[in-house]
mmCIF file of C-alpha atoms in Angstrom:
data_model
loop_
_atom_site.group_PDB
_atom_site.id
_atom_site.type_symbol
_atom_site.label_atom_id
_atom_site.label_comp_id
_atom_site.label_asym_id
_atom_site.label_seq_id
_atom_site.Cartn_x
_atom_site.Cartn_y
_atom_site.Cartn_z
ATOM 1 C CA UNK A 1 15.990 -40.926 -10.282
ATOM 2 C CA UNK A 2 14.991 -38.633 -13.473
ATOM 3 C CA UNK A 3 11.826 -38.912 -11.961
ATOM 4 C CA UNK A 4 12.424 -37.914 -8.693
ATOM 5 C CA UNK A 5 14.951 -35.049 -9.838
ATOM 6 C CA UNK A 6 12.285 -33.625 -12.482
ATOM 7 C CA UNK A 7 9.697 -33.368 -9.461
ATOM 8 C CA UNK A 8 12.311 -31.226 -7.859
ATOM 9 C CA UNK A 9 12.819 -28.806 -10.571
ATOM 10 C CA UNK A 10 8.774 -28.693 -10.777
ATOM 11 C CA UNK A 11 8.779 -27.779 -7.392
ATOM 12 C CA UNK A 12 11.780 -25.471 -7.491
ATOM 13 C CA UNK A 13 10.110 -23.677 -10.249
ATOM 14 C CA UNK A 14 6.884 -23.212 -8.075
ATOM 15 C CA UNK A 15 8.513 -21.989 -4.907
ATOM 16 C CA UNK A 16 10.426 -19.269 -7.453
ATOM 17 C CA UNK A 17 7.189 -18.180 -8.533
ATOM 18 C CA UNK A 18 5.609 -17.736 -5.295
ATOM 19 C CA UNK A 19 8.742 -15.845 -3.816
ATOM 20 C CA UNK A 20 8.020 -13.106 -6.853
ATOM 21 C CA UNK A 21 4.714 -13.453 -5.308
ATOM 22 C CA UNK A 22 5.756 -12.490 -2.313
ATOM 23 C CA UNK A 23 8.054 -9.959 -3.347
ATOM 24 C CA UNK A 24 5.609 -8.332 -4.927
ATOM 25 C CA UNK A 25 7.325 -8.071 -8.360
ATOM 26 C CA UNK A 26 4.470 -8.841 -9.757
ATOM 27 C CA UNK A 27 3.112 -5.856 -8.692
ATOM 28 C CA UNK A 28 -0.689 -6.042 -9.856
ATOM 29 C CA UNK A 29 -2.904 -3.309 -10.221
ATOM 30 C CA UNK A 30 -5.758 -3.275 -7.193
ATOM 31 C CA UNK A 31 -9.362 -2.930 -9.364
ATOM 32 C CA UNK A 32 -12.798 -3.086 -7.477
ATOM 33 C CA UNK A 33 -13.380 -6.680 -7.399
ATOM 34 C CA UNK A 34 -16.500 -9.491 -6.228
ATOM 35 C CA UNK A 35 -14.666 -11.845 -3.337
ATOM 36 C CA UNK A 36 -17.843 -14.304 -4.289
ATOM 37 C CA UNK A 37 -17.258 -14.407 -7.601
ATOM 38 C CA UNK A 38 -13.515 -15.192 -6.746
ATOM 39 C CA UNK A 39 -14.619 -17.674 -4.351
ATOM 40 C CA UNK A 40 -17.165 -19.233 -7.213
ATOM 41 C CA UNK A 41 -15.131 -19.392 -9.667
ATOM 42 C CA UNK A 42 -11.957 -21.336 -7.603
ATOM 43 C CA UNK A 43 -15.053 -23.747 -6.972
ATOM 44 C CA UNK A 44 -15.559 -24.037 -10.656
ATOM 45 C CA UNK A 45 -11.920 -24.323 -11.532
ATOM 46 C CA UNK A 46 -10.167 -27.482 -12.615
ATOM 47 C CA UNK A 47 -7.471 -27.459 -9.356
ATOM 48 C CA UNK A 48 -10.516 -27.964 -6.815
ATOM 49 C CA UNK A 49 -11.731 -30.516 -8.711
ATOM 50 C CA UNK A 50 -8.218 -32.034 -8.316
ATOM 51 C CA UNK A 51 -8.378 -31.065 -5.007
ATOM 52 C CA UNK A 52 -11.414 -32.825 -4.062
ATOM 53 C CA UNK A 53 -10.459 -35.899 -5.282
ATOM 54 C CA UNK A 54 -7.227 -36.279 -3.200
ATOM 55 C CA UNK A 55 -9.757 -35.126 -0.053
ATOM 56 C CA UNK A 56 -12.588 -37.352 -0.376
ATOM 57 C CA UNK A 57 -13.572 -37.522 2.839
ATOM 58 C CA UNK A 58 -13.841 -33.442 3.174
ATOM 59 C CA UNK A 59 -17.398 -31.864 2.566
ATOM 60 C CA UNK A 60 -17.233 -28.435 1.281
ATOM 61 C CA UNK A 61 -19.706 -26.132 2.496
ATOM 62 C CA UNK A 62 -20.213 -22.662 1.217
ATOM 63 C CA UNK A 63 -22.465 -19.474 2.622
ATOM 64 C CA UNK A 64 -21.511 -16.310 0.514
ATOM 65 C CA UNK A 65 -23.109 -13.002 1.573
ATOM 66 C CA UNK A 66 -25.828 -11.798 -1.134
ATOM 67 C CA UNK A 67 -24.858 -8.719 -2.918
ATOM 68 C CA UNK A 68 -21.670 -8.007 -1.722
ATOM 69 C CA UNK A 69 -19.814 -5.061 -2.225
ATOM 70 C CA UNK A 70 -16.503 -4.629 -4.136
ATOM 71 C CA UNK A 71 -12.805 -4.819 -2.197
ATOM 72 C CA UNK A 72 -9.920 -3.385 -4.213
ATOM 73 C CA UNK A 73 -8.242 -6.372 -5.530
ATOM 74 C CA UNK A 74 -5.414 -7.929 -7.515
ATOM 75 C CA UNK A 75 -6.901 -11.099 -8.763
ATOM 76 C CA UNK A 76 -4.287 -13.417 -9.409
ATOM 77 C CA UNK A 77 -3.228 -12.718 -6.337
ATOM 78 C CA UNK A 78 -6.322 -13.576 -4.618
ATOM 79 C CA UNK A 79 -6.982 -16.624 -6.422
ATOM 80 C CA UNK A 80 -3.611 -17.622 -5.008
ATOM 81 C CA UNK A 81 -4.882 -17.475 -1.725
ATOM 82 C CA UNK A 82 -7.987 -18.884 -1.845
ATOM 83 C CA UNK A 83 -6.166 -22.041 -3.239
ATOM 84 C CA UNK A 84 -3.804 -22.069 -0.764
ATOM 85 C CA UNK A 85 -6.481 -21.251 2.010
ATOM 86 C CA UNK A 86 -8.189 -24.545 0.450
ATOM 87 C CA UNK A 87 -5.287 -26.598 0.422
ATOM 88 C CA UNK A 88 -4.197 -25.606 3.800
ATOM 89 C CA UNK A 89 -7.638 -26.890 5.059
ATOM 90 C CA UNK A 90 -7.081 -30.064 3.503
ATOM 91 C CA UNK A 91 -4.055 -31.172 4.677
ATOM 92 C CA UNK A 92 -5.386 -30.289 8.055
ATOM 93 C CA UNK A 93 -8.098 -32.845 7.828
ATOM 94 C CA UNK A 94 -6.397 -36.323 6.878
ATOM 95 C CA UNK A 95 -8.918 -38.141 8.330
ATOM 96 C CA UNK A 96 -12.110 -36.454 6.265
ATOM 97 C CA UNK A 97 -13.924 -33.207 8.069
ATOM 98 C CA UNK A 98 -15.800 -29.779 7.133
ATOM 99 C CA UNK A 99 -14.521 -27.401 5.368
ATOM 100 C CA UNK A 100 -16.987 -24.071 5.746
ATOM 101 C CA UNK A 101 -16.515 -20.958 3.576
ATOM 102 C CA UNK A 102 -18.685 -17.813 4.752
ATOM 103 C CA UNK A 103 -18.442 -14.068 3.597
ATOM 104 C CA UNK A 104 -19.647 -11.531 5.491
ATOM 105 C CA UNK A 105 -19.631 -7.443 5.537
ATOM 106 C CA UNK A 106 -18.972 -5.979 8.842
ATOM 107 C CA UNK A 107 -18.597 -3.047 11.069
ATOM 108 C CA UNK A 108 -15.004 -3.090 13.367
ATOM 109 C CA UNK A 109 -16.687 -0.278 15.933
ATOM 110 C CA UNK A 110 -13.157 -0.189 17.661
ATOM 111 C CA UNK A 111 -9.562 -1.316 16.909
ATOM 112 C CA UNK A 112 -9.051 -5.202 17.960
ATOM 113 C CA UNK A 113 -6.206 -7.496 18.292
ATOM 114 C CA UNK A 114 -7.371 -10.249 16.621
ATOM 115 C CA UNK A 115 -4.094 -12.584 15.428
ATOM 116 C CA UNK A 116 -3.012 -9.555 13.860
ATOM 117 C CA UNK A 117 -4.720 -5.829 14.453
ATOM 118 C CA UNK A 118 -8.041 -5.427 12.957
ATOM 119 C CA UNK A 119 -8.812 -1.620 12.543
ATOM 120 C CA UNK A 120 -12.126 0.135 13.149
ATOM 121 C CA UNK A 121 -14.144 -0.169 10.232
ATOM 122 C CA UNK A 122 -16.151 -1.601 7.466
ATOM 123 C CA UNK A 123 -15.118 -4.967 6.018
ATOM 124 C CA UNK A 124 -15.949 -7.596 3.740
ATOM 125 C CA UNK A 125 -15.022 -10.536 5.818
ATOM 126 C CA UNK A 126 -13.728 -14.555 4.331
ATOM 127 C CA UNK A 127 -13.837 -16.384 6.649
ATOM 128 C CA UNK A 128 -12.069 -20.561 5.804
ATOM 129 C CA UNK A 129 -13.301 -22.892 8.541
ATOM 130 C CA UNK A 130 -11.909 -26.419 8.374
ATOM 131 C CA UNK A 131 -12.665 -28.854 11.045
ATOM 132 C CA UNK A 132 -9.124 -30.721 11.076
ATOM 133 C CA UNK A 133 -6.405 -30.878 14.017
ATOM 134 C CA UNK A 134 -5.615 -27.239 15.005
ATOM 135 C CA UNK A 135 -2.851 -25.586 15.404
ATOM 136 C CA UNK A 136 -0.874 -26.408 18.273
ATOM 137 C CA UNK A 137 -0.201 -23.409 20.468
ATOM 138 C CA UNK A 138 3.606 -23.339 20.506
ATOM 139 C CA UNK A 139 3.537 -22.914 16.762
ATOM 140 C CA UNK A 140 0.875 -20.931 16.450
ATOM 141 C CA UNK A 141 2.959 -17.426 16.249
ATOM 142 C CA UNK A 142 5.061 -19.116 13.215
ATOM 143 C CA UNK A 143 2.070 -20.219 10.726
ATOM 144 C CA UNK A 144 3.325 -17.612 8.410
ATOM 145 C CA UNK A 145 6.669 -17.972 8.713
ATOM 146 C CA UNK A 146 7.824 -18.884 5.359
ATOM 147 C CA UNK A 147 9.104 -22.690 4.935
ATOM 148 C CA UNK A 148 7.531 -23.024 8.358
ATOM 149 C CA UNK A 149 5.293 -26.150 8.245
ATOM 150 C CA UNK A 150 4.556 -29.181 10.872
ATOM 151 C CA UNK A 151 3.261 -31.509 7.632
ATOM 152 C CA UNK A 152 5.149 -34.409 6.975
ATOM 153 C CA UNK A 153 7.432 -33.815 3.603
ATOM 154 C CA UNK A 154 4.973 -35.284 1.138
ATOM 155 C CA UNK A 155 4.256 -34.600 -2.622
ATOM 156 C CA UNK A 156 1.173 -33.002 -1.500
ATOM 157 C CA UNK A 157 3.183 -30.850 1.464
ATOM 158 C CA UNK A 158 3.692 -28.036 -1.266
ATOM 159 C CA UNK A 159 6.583 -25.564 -0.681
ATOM 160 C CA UNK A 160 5.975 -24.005 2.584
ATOM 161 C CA UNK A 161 5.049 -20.507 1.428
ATOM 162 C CA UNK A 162 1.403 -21.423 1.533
ATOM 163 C CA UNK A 163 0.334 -19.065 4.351
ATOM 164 C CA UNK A 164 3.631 -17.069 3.923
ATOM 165 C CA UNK A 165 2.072 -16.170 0.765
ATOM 166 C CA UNK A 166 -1.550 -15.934 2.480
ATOM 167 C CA UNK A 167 0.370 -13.103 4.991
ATOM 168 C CA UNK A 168 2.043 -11.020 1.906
ATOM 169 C CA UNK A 169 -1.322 -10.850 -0.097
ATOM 170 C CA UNK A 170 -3.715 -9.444 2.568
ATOM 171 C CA UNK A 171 -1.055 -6.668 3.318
ATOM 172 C CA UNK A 172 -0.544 -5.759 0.053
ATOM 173 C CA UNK A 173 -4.244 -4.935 0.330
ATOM 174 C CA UNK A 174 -4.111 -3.388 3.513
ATOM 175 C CA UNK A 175 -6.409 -6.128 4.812
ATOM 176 C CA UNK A 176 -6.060 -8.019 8.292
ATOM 177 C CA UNK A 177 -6.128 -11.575 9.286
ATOM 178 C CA UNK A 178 -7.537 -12.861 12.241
ATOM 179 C CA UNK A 179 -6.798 -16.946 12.780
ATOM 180 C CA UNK A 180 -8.595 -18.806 15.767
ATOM 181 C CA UNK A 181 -7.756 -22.517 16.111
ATOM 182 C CA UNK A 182 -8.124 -25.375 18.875
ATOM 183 C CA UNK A 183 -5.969 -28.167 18.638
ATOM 184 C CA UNK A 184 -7.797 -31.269 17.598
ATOM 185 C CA UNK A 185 -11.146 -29.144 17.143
ATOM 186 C CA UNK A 186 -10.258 -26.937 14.185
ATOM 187 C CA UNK A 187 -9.021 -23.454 12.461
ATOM 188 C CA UNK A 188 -10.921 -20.512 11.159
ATOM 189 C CA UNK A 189 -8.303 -18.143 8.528
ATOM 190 C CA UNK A 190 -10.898 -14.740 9.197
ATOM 191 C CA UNK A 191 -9.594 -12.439 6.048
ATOM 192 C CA UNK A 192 -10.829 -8.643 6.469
ATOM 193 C CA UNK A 193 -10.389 -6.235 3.515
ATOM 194 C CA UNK A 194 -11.453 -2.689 3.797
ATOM 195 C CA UNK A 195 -14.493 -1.863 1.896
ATOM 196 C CA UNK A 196 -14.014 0.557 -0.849
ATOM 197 C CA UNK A 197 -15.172 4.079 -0.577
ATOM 198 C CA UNK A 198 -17.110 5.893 -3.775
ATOM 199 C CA UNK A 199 -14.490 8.752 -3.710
ATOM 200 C CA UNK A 200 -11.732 6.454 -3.873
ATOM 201 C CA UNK A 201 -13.452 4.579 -7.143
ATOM 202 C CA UNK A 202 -13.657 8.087 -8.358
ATOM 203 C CA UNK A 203 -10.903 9.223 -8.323
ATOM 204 C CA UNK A 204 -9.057 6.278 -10.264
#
């Protein structure tokens, strides 16, 4: 149908855009940025209210650290993941749940393998707690993989590259991620960037 074919194109067009994403041709400038007021301000924005009315059985909760200090950023790219964190947490929770975001600042004292290495250090952590069905263990090496997904193929499944997407921001800014989950309990997406030294503000 036209219908059906337009849809296609839509999401043809989206899964273009997030492969230049990905690609990093659109190669953003890092500035110092606030991950609350990033956080806030997806809160505020028009796509979690959509968001919240196709999961209307999730409760958002959120506990952002006070005064946080600045990570170097590229902001559209960040949004992008925050959204895509939030959607993620969604479609793990058919059924209605929690859905907890926390930042934190934090001291590595030694290297640690979390899902992927975490270096010593000082971090602001995100941390995107959802209370849905897990991740079950033989896939759980693939959840970045792009095109990789165990949803059904829905108009809400989006185009795979999600978490691919997720994976490509946080090393553009040298950050880590560290992913716990327990099937049927829940998964926690920990996101560590590197705090910014004064020298390196200095010398930009």
């Amino acid at each position: 149908s036209m219908q059906g074919a337009r849809e296609n194109i839509g999401r043809i067009a989206s899964i273009v855009k997030e492969l230049s994403l990905l690609s990093k041709n659109e190669a953003e400038k890092l500035v110092p940025l606030n991950l609350n007021h990033m956080i806030r301000s997806y809160l505020g924005s028009a796509e979690f209210k959509s968001l919240k009315l196709r999961c209307i059985n999730v409760i958002f909760d959120e506990a952002l650290w006070p005064d946080i200090p600045a990570i170097s950023g590229a902001e559209l790219q960040l949004q992008r993941v925050v959204m895509n964190l939030f959607i993620n947490a969604c479609q793990a929770m058919p059924d209605g749940g929690r859905m907890t975001i926390t930042t934190t600042v934090e001291h590595v004292a030694e290297d640690v393998l979390g899902y992927q290495l975490i270096r010593e250090g000082d971090y602001v952590v995100a941390r995107f707690r959802d209370s849905g069905v897990g991740i079950p263990r033989e896939n759980f090496n693939r959840i970045f993989e792009p095109f990789f997904s165990t949803k059904a193929k829905s108009a809400d499944a989006g185009s795979g590259l999600g978490l691919a997407i997720v994976h490509g921001v946080m090393r553009y800014h040298n950050g880590s991620i560290d992913v716990r989950s327990e099937p049927g309990k829940g998964t926690e997406f920990a996101l560590y960037f590197p705090l910014i030294s004064w020298d390196e503000l200095d010398r930009r």
